[in-house]
């Protein structure tokens, strides 16, 4: 069984690697959003509690996140394990999971310098009508600023503007980056395999390095 946590800043390529890892290990990818939606749709007591919190604009507690993960891992599709993308997000959540006895086998940090993240994300351009993505450096359109298919103007999403990216990175460093030290310390005593890969390399190289470890 492989229960895997994938850590890394926004724009590090976690989504791409998560899909590749799930295919390799034949396990489902699970995110906080997935679990919350499934809980609400189930109509269970826990789901009703989550629904009430979300409806009133409240924050879902670490205890409930822990209960959702515990419940999710009991599902048949998690027989071989699961990959958690963006869960846990804080030391509080990680500590809650640890206290509940939820066992993770691998914790992978995809490391990319902040400057590279800003360059990657701020260079993205999108065609609003179709969702086609470009990058001014790595995948530029044939004509600068315009979609290859329709010739329509490309836009930069609000989330990809440098000032927004820097804010997201600040939140990551304050809330989520400390998890790397948390799991690194546990790896010495709880048989959790913690390792870091260089996310600045190509998708293929990053996946090859991850595959060697899992």
Backbone as CSV, one residue per row, in Angstrom:
resi,resn,N_x,N_y,N_z,CA_x,CA_y,CA_z,C_x,C_y,C_z
1,UNK,0.841,-1.206,0.000,0.000,0.000,0.000,0.869,1.246,0.000
2,UNK,0.443,2.242,-0.771,1.180,3.504,-0.839,0.223,4.666,-0.589
3,UNK,0.347,5.303,0.557,-0.380,6.538,0.836,0.623,7.670,0.728
4,UNK,0.449,8.503,-0.283,1.468,9.482,-0.664,0.956,10.902,-0.482
5,UNK,1.797,11.756,0.109,1.516,13.192,0.194,2.446,13.905,-0.778
6,UNK,1.878,14.799,-1.576,2.665,15.564,-2.539,2.686,17.021,-2.096
7,UNK,3.880,17.538,-1.810,4.045,18.916,-1.354,4.802,19.731,-2.402
8,UNK,4.604,21.038,-2.363,5.331,21.913,-3.263,4.552,23.192,-3.477
9,UNK,5.215,24.255,-3.876,4.554,25.548,-4.065,3.627,25.535,-5.269
10,UNK,2.717,26.507,-5.354,1.875,26.617,-6.550,2.756,26.807,-7.773
11,UNK,2.417,26.088,-8.851,3.214,26.215,-10.070,4.404,25.288,-10.140
12,UNK,4.564,24.393,-9.150,5.713,23.483,-9.135,5.505,22.275,-10.043
13,UNK,4.282,22.078,-10.505,4.005,20.934,-11.372,3.420,19.746,-10.633
14,UNK,2.829,19.993,-9.460,2.289,18.890,-8.654,1.169,18.146,-9.383
15,UNK,0.288,18.913,-10.055,-0.846,18.288,-10.726,-0.413,17.287,-11.785
16,UNK,0.564,17.678,-12.598,1.079,16.795,-13.651,1.703,15.550,-13.048
17,UNK,2.555,15.737,-12.043,3.228,14.594,-11.421,2.236,13.704,-10.677
18,UNK,1.217,14.313,-10.067,0.212,13.530,-9.341,-0.466,12.537,-10.278
19,UNK,-0.849,12.996,-11.470,-1.508,12.106,-12.439,-0.576,10.959,-12.852
20,UNK,0.689,11.277,-13.067,1.659,10.249,-13.472,1.881,9.233,-12.355
21,UNK,1.975,9.718,-11.117,2.188,8.829,-9.968,0.984,7.918,-9.765
22,UNK,-0.211,8.483,-9.898,-1.437,7.687,-9.730,-1.512,6.576,-10.766
23,UNK,-1.146,6.887,-12.011,-1.119,5.854,-13.057,-0.088,4.782,-12.732
24,UNK,1.074,5.207,-12.258,2.148,4.271,-11.938,1.755,3.315,-10.823
25,UNK,1.107,3.851,-9.785,0.793,3.053,-8.591,-0.638,2.519,-8.572
26,UNK,-1.439,2.889,-9.576,-2.853,2.479,-9.643,-3.617,2.887,-8.388
27,UNK,-3.466,4.167,-8.023,-4.155,4.713,-6.850,-4.891,5.995,-7.246
28,UNK,-5.957,6.365,-6.524,-6.687,7.590,-6.849,-5.988,8.840,-6.317
29,UNK,-6.228,9.970,-6.992,-5.738,11.262,-6.508,-6.861,11.928,-5.728
30,UNK,-6.531,12.432,-4.557,-7.542,13.012,-3.679,-7.105,14.414,-3.253
31,UNK,-8.031,15.355,-3.313,-7.758,16.713,-2.854,-8.803,17.103,-1.822
32,UNK,-8.554,18.187,-1.108,-9.526,18.678,-0.124,-10.869,18.925,-0.791
33,UNK,-10.849,19.583,-1.955,-12.083,19.891,-2.671,-12.876,18.641,-3.011
34,UNK,-12.159,17.607,-3.501,-12.820,16.339,-3.829,-13.528,15.768,-2.608
35,UNK,-12.803,15.730,-1.486,-13.358,15.134,-0.272,-14.554,15.915,0.250
36,UNK,-14.480,17.234,0.215,-15.583,18.064,0.700,-16.828,17.864,-0.166
37,UNK,-16.634,17.848,-1.493,-17.775,17.661,-2.403,-18.413,16.284,-2.200
38,UNK,-17.568,15.244,-2.061,-18.086,13.889,-1.873,-18.833,13.766,-0.546
39,UNK,-18.288,14.403,0.496,-18.931,14.339,1.814,-20.314,14.986,1.771
40,UNK,-20.397,16.165,1.150,-21.686,16.880,1.058,-22.684,16.058,0.246
41,UNK,-22.213,15.487,-0.881,-23.104,14.721,-1.760,-23.606,13.441,-1.088
42,UNK,-22.817,12.888,-0.162,-23.177,11.626,0.492,-24.378,11.762,1.420
43,UNK,-24.577,12.973,1.962,-25.683,13.178,2.891,-25.456,12.577,4.263
44,UNK,-24.228,12.123,4.538,-23.898,11.536,5.837,-23.900,12.625,6.914
45,UNK,-23.800,12.185,8.173,-23.759,13.155,9.263,-22.554,14.087,9.105
46,UNK,-21.420,13.495,8.739,-20.220,14.304,8.520,-20.430,15.249,7.344
47,UNK,-21.083,14.749,6.296,-21.362,15.567,5.120,-22.262,16.746,5.434
48,UNK,-23.286,16.504,6.297,-24.193,17.582,6.698,-23.445,18.652,7.491
49,UNK,-22.521,18.190,8.341,-21.733,19.126,9.138,-20.865,19.997,8.221
50,UNK,-20.221,19.346,7.225,-19.396,20.079,6.264,-20.247,21.070,5.481
51,UNK,-21.426,20.637,5.037,-22.320,21.486,4.256,-22.715,22.738,5.033
52,UNK,-23.016,22.559,6.311,-23.403,23.703,7.151,-22.260,24.704,7.285
53,UNK,-21.047,24.180,7.448,-19.871,25.049,7.580,-19.643,25.846,6.295
54,UNK,-19.710,25.149,5.159,-19.464,25.804,3.870,-20.554,26.817,3.548
55,UNK,-21.791,26.468,3.875,-22.913,27.366,3.583,-22.824,28.678,4.359
56,UNK,-22.199,28.617,5.536,-22.084,29.827,6.368,-20.740,30.524,6.186
57,UNK,-19.940,30.019,5.226,-18.655,30.651,4.937,-17.577,30.374,5.962
58,UNK,-17.780,29.333,6.778,-16.794,28.996,7.811,-15.634,28.175,7.266
59,UNK,-14.623,27.967,8.106,-13.469,27.156,7.748,-13.638,25.752,8.315
60,UNK,-13.359,24.752,7.493,-13.460,23.369,7.937,-12.287,23.078,8.878
61,UNK,-12.582,22.562,10.064,-11.552,22.358,11.089,-10.595,21.224,10.719
62,UNK,-9.433,21.229,11.363,-8.444,20.162,11.168,-9.037,18.811,11.541
63,UNK,-9.864,18.797,12.570,-10.490,17.553,13.026,-11.383,16.958,11.936
64,UNK,-12.157,17.823,11.266,-13.037,17.342,10.198,-12.222,16.894,8.988
65,UNK,-11.177,17.638,8.657,-10.296,17.219,7.548,-9.747,15.821,7.836
66,UNK,-9.321,15.599,9.082,-8.804,14.285,9.481,-9.854,13.203,9.317
67,UNK,-11.079,13.499,9.741,-12.176,12.530,9.628,-12.493,12.230,8.165
68,UNK,-12.442,13.264,7.314,-12.704,13.070,5.886,-11.652,12.163,5.252
69,UNK,-10.385,12.383,5.607,-9.312,11.549,5.065,-9.464,10.109,5.554
70,UNK,-9.754,9.947,6.841,-9.949,8.609,7.407,-11.068,7.883,6.663
71,UNK,-12.178,8.592,6.415,-13.310,8.015,5.705,-12.952,7.700,4.253
72,UNK,-12.215,8.611,3.614,-11.854,8.430,2.195,-10.955,7.213,2.006
73,UNK,-10.033,6.996,2.929,-9.111,5.869,2.804,-9.797,4.518,3.007
74,UNK,-11.008,4.544,3.552,-11.743,3.291,3.777,-12.502,2.842,2.529
75,UNK,-12.542,3.701,1.486,-13.278,3.380,0.267,-12.529,2.309,-0.550
76,UNK,-13.278,1.473,-1.304,-12.664,0.371,-2.062,-11.555,0.806,-3.030
77,UNK,-11.699,2.000,-3.640,-10.689,2.412,-4.626,-9.359,2.788,-3.973
78,UNK,-9.341,2.858,-2.625,-8.094,3.174,-1.918,-7.412,1.921,-1.354
79,UNK,-7.829,0.770,-1.861,-7.280,-0.498,-1.371,-5.755,-0.539,-1.503
80,UNK,-5.243,0.051,-2.592,-3.785,0.069,-2.801,-3.157,1.362,-2.284
81,UNK,-3.989,2.249,-1.698,-3.490,3.521,-1.205,-4.100,4.682,-1.950
82,UNK,-3.544,5.868,-1.751,-4.054,7.077,-2.398,-2.973,8.133,-2.410
83,UNK,-3.116,9.091,-3.324,-2.204,10.232,-3.372,-2.972,11.475,-2.963
84,UNK,-2.448,12.200,-1.962,-3.104,13.406,-1.468,-2.374,14.639,-1.991
85,UNK,-3.100,15.406,-2.787,-2.545,16.613,-3.399,-3.128,17.825,-2.677
86,UNK,-2.290,18.524,-1.918,-2.755,19.700,-1.186,-3.379,19.372,0.154
87,UNK,-3.218,18.133,0.612,-3.696,17.706,1.921,-2.579,16.899,2.587
88,UNK,-2.187,17.199,3.803,-2.611,18.338,4.616,-1.953,19.643,4.152
89,UNK,-2.554,20.762,4.586,-2.027,22.072,4.202,-1.278,22.754,5.337
90,UNK,-1.535,22.326,6.563,-0.929,22.992,7.717,-0.391,21.969,8.702
91,UNK,0.464,22.439,9.617,0.989,21.576,10.670,-0.156,21.037,11.526
92,UNK,-1.165,21.870,11.767,-2.314,21.443,12.563,-3.014,20.241,11.948
93,UNK,-3.222,20.292,10.628,-3.857,19.171,9.943,-2.968,17.930,9.991
94,UNK,-1.673,18.111,9.758,-0.740,16.978,9.772,-0.703,16.327,11.151
95,UNK,-0.693,17.141,12.191,-0.669,16.633,13.558,-1.958,15.868,13.862
96,UNK,-3.080,16.391,13.387,-4.371,15.726,13.580,-4.358,14.341,12.932
97,UNK,-3.842,14.252,11.709,-3.781,12.978,10.995,-2.863,12.004,11.717
98,UNK,-1.758,12.527,12.226,-0.798,11.688,12.945,-1.436,11.109,14.212
99,UNK,-2.178,11.949,14.938,-2.837,11.512,16.170,-3.923,10.475,15.886
100,UNK,-4.536,10.573,14.713,-5.584,9.614,14.343,-5.004,8.281,13.878
101,UNK,-3.693,8.230,13.754,-3.052,6.992,13.331,-3.113,6.735,11.840
102,UNK,-3.391,7.787,11.058,-3.408,7.632,9.600,-1.968,7.530,9.102
103,UNK,-1.678,6.446,8.420,-0.298,6.154,8.024,-0.028,6.599,6.588
104,UNK,0.963,7.459,6.417,1.445,7.816,5.086,2.786,7.123,4.867
105,UNK,2.966,6.591,3.672,4.201,5.845,3.390,5.262,6.715,2.726
106,UNK,4.814,7.686,1.916,5.762,8.548,1.198,5.307,10.004,1.260
107,UNK,6.265,10.894,1.473,6.002,12.332,1.380,7.013,12.901,0.382
108,UNK,6.496,13.465,-0.707,7.345,13.960,-1.793,7.249,15.479,-1.845
109,UNK,8.376,16.146,-1.771,8.400,17.597,-1.962,8.976,17.905,-3.338
110,UNK,8.191,18.583,-4.164,8.705,19.073,-5.443,9.191,20.495,-5.196
111,UNK,10.500,20.666,-5.240,11.111,21.951,-4.861,11.425,22.787,-6.096
112,UNK,10.955,24.033,-6.092,11.272,24.991,-7.153,11.485,26.347,-6.487
113,UNK,12.536,27.055,-6.896,12.815,28.382,-6.332,11.680,29.357,-6.669
114,UNK,11.459,30.315,-5.768,10.376,31.281,-5.956,10.492,32.027,-7.285
115,UNK,11.708,32.403,-7.655,11.901,33.179,-8.889,11.423,32.386,-10.105
116,UNK,11.696,31.083,-10.094,11.274,30.213,-11.190,9.750,30.087,-11.226
117,UNK,9.143,29.997,-10.047,7.686,29.898,-9.959,7.037,31.143,-10.551
118,UNK,7.542,32.314,-10.174,6.985,33.576,-10.681,7.115,33.633,-12.201
119,UNK,8.273,33.209,-12.710,8.502,33.209,-14.150,7.539,32.263,-14.859
120,UNK,7.384,31.072,-14.297,6.493,30.078,-14.902,5.056,30.581,-14.958
121,UNK,4.565,31.062,-13.817,3.145,31.390,-13.722,2.808,32.719,-14.380
122,UNK,3.677,33.702,-14.256,3.371,35.010,-14.837,3.513,34.998,-16.359
123,UNK,4.150,33.965,-16.892,4.295,33.857,-18.343,3.145,33.141,-19.022
124,UNK,2.209,32.623,-18.233,1.063,31.921,-18.814,0.105,32.896,-19.501
125,UNK,-0.437,32.449,-20.621,-1.485,33.199,-21.306,-2.574,32.207,-21.717
126,UNK,-3.823,32.655,-21.662,-4.958,31.747,-21.882,-5.911,32.331,-22.912
127,UNK,-6.462,31.433,-23.747,-7.549,31.822,-24.637,-8.842,31.561,-23.886
128,UNK,-9.561,32.626,-23.561,-10.740,32.522,-22.685,-11.804,31.588,-23.234
129,UNK,-12.015,31.628,-24.538,-13.089,30.837,-25.130,-12.891,29.342,-25.032
130,UNK,-11.655,28.887,-25.178,-11.390,27.440,-25.232,-10.608,26.916,-24.032
131,UNK,-9.916,27.824,-23.318,-9.062,27.377,-22.219,-7.671,26.969,-22.681
132,UNK,-7.373,27.151,-23.968,-6.032,26.795,-24.463,-4.974,27.622,-23.741
133,UNK,-3.915,26.930,-23.338,-2.854,27.582,-22.578,-1.600,27.784,-23.420
134,UNK,-0.942,28.904,-23.186,0.344,29.189,-23.811,1.293,29.698,-22.731
135,UNK,2.554,29.806,-23.095,3.529,30.436,-22.212,4.457,31.276,-23.078
136,UNK,4.707,32.510,-22.646,5.460,33.431,-23.497,6.891,32.947,-23.767
137,UNK,7.420,32.074,-22.883,8.770,31.548,-23.073,8.784,30.105,-23.561
138,UNK,7.988,29.239,-22.899,8.085,27.799,-23.136,7.127,27.273,-24.192
139,UNK,6.035,27.967,-24.428,5.053,27.515,-25.426,4.347,28.733,-26.029
140,UNK,5.108,29.586,-26.715,4.521,30.844,-27.208,3.561,30.615,-28.367
141,UNK,2.562,31.495,-28.501,1.673,31.413,-29.668,2.439,31.826,-30.925
142,UNK,1.899,31.447,-32.079,2.572,31.792,-33.334,2.671,33.308,-33.504
143,UNK,1.615,34.012,-33.078,1.628,35.470,-33.106,1.479,35.953,-31.674
144,UNK,2.430,36.740,-31.227,2.466,37.160,-29.830,1.147,37.791,-29.382
145,UNK,0.587,37.213,-28.308,-0.624,37.779,-27.717,-1.933,37.287,-28.310
146,UNK,-1.854,36.363,-29.301,-3.093,35.932,-29.971,-3.152,34.404,-30.093
147,UNK,-4.371,33.877,-29.975,-4.597,32.439,-30.054,-4.297,31.903,-31.448
148,UNK,-3.620,30.745,-31.515,-3.238,30.156,-32.802,-4.448,29.768,-33.647
149,UNK,-5.511,29.311,-33.013,-6.661,28.772,-33.759,-7.625,29.866,-34.199
150,UNK,-8.023,30.722,-33.277,-9.066,31.725,-33.572,-8.509,33.104,-33.905
151,UNK,-7.262,33.345,-33.522,-6.694,34.675,-33.719,-7.162,35.677,-32.689
152,UNK,-7.928,35.196,-31.695,-8.446,36.091,-30.661,-7.382,36.396,-29.617
153,UNK,-7.609,37.480,-28.888,-6.647,37.960,-27.898,-6.485,36.968,-26.743
154,UNK,-5.254,36.751,-26.308,-4.980,35.929,-25.130,-4.981,36.816,-23.888
155,UNK,-5.306,36.238,-22.747,-5.344,37.017,-21.506,-4.442,36.376,-20.455
156,UNK,-4.047,37.195,-19.497,-3.316,36.704,-18.330,-4.307,36.627,-17.170
157,UNK,-4.486,35.420,-16.615,-5.435,35.267,-15.512,-4.958,36.038,-14.286
158,UNK,-5.895,36.468,-13.484,-5.573,37.215,-12.262,-4.630,36.416,-11.376
159,UNK,-4.868,35.102,-11.281,-4.040,34.216,-10.443,-2.595,34.151,-10.907
160,UNK,-2.361,34.471,-12.192,-1.019,34.342,-12.763,-0.232,35.645,-12.775
161,UNK,-0.848,36.728,-12.320,-0.117,38.001,-12.274,0.949,37.935,-11.180
162,UNK,2.128,38.519,-11.428,3.245,38.384,-10.479,2.897,38.718,-9.040
163,UNK,2.122,39.798,-8.826,1.797,40.193,-7.455,0.923,39.137,-6.766
164,UNK,0.036,38.479,-7.552,-0.819,37.426,-6.993,0.003,36.179,-6.697
165,UNK,0.913,35.847,-7.602,1.775,34.675,-7.405,2.615,34.848,-6.140
166,UNK,3.149,36.043,-5.948,3.973,36.301,-4.767,3.150,36.171,-3.484
167,UNK,1.884,36.602,-3.520,1.021,36.454,-2.347,0.776,34.981,-2.049
168,UNK,0.537,34.189,-3.099,0.299,32.757,-2.920,1.541,32.060,-2.384
169,UNK,2.695,32.482,-2.852,3.958,31.906,-2.363,4.175,32.244,-0.891
170,UNK,3.793,33.464,-0.499,3.934,33.886,0.896,3.091,32.977,1.807
171,UNK,1.853,32.723,1.383,0.970,31.840,2.155,1.560,30.435,2.222
172,UNK,2.098,29.969,1.089,2.713,28.628,1.057,3.863,28.524,2.050
173,UNK,4.753,29.508,2.039,5.917,29.464,2.925,5.517,29.544,4.396
174,UNK,4.460,30.302,4.669,4.034,30.464,6.065,3.272,29.252,6.588
175,UNK,2.400,28.683,5.753,1.490,27.647,6.235,1.874,26.223,5.853
176,UNK,2.372,26.031,4.637,2.558,24.671,4.122,4.008,24.209,4.107
177,UNK,4.954,25.103,3.818,6.365,24.708,3.756,6.851,24.060,5.056
178,UNK,6.383,24.506,6.248,6.821,23.847,7.490,6.509,22.348,7.540
179,UNK,5.583,21.881,6.691,5.266,20.455,6.659,6.462,19.623,6.217
180,UNK,7.356,20.231,5.422,8.523,19.461,4.979,9.402,19.079,6.169
181,UNK,9.588,20.007,7.109,10.363,19.695,8.317,9.605,18.703,9.199
182,UNK,8.280,18.863,9.284,7.442,17.987,10.107,7.582,16.538,9.649
183,UNK,7.431,16.306,8.346,7.492,14.927,7.839,8.921,14.413,7.736
184,UNK,9.857,15.311,7.529,11.259,14.892,7.518,11.651,14.340,8.882
185,UNK,11.170,14.985,9.951,11.481,14.510,11.305,10.789,13.177,11.590
186,UNK,9.559,13.013,11.084,8.844,11.749,11.292,9.495,10.603,10.526
187,UNK,10.147,10.935,9.404,10.731,9.886,8.568,11.820,9.111,9.314
188,UNK,12.376,9.733,10.343,13.437,9.069,11.094,12.906,8.032,12.078
189,UNK,11.595,8.107,12.388,11.080,7.189,13.409,9.789,6.476,13.024
190,UNK,9.064,6.957,12.031,7.764,6.369,11.715,7.716,5.658,10.359
191,UNK,8.871,5.360,9.792,8.940,4.643,8.513,8.263,5.373,7.360
192,UNK,8.156,6.702,7.485,7.684,7.507,6.362,8.891,7.853,5.497
193,UNK,8.777,7.609,4.213,9.890,7.934,3.319,9.686,9.351,2.786
194,UNK,10.503,10.285,3.279,10.427,11.672,2.833,11.568,11.931,1.852
195,UNK,11.241,12.524,0.715,12.309,12.901,-0.212,11.914,14.116,-1.030
196,UNK,12.928,14.814,-1.510,12.751,16.043,-2.276,13.287,15.836,-3.684
197,UNK,12.522,16.342,-4.675,12.992,16.285,-6.060,13.056,17.706,-6.626
198,UNK,13.951,17.889,-7.571,14.152,19.201,-8.197,13.085,19.419,-9.254
199,UNK,12.120,20.281,-8.961,11.006,20.526,-9.873,11.341,21.434,-11.034
200,UNK,12.577,21.958,-11.063,12.949,22.837,-12.182,13.343,22.031,-13.424
201,UNK,13.502,20.716,-13.267,13.859,19.863,-14.404,12.620,19.563,-15.238
202,UNK,12.794,18.850,-16.340,11.678,18.537,-17.224,10.692,17.609,-16.514
203,UNK,9.467,17.580,-17.023,8.430,16.703,-16.449,8.927,15.262,-16.403
204,UNK,9.568,14.831,-17.479,10.053,13.451,-17.567,11.125,13.167,-16.525
205,UNK,12.056,14.115,-16.352,13.134,13.920,-15.379,12.600,13.905,-13.949
206,UNK,11.655,14.802,-13.662,11.074,14.844,-12.319,10.375,13.523,-12.017
207,UNK,9.592,13.038,-12.975,8.860,11.783,-12.765,9.812,10.597,-12.617
208,UNK,10.876,10.611,-13.395,11.869,9.519,-13.291,12.485,9.492,-11.895
209,UNK,12.799,10.667,-11.352,13.392,10.744,-10.017,12.393,10.293,-8.938
210,UNK,11.118,10.646,-9.123,10.092,10.208,-8.179,9.905,8.700,-8.252
211,UNK,9.877,8.178,-9.488,9.654,6.730,-9.683,10.712,5.890,-8.998
212,UNK,11.933,6.376,-8.997,13.029,5.634,-8.345,12.804,5.489,-6.855
213,UNK,12.128,6.479,-6.266,11.944,6.505,-4.814,10.713,5.729,-4.351
214,UNK,9.709,5.609,-5.207,8.483,4.923,-4.783,8.323,3.545,-5.408
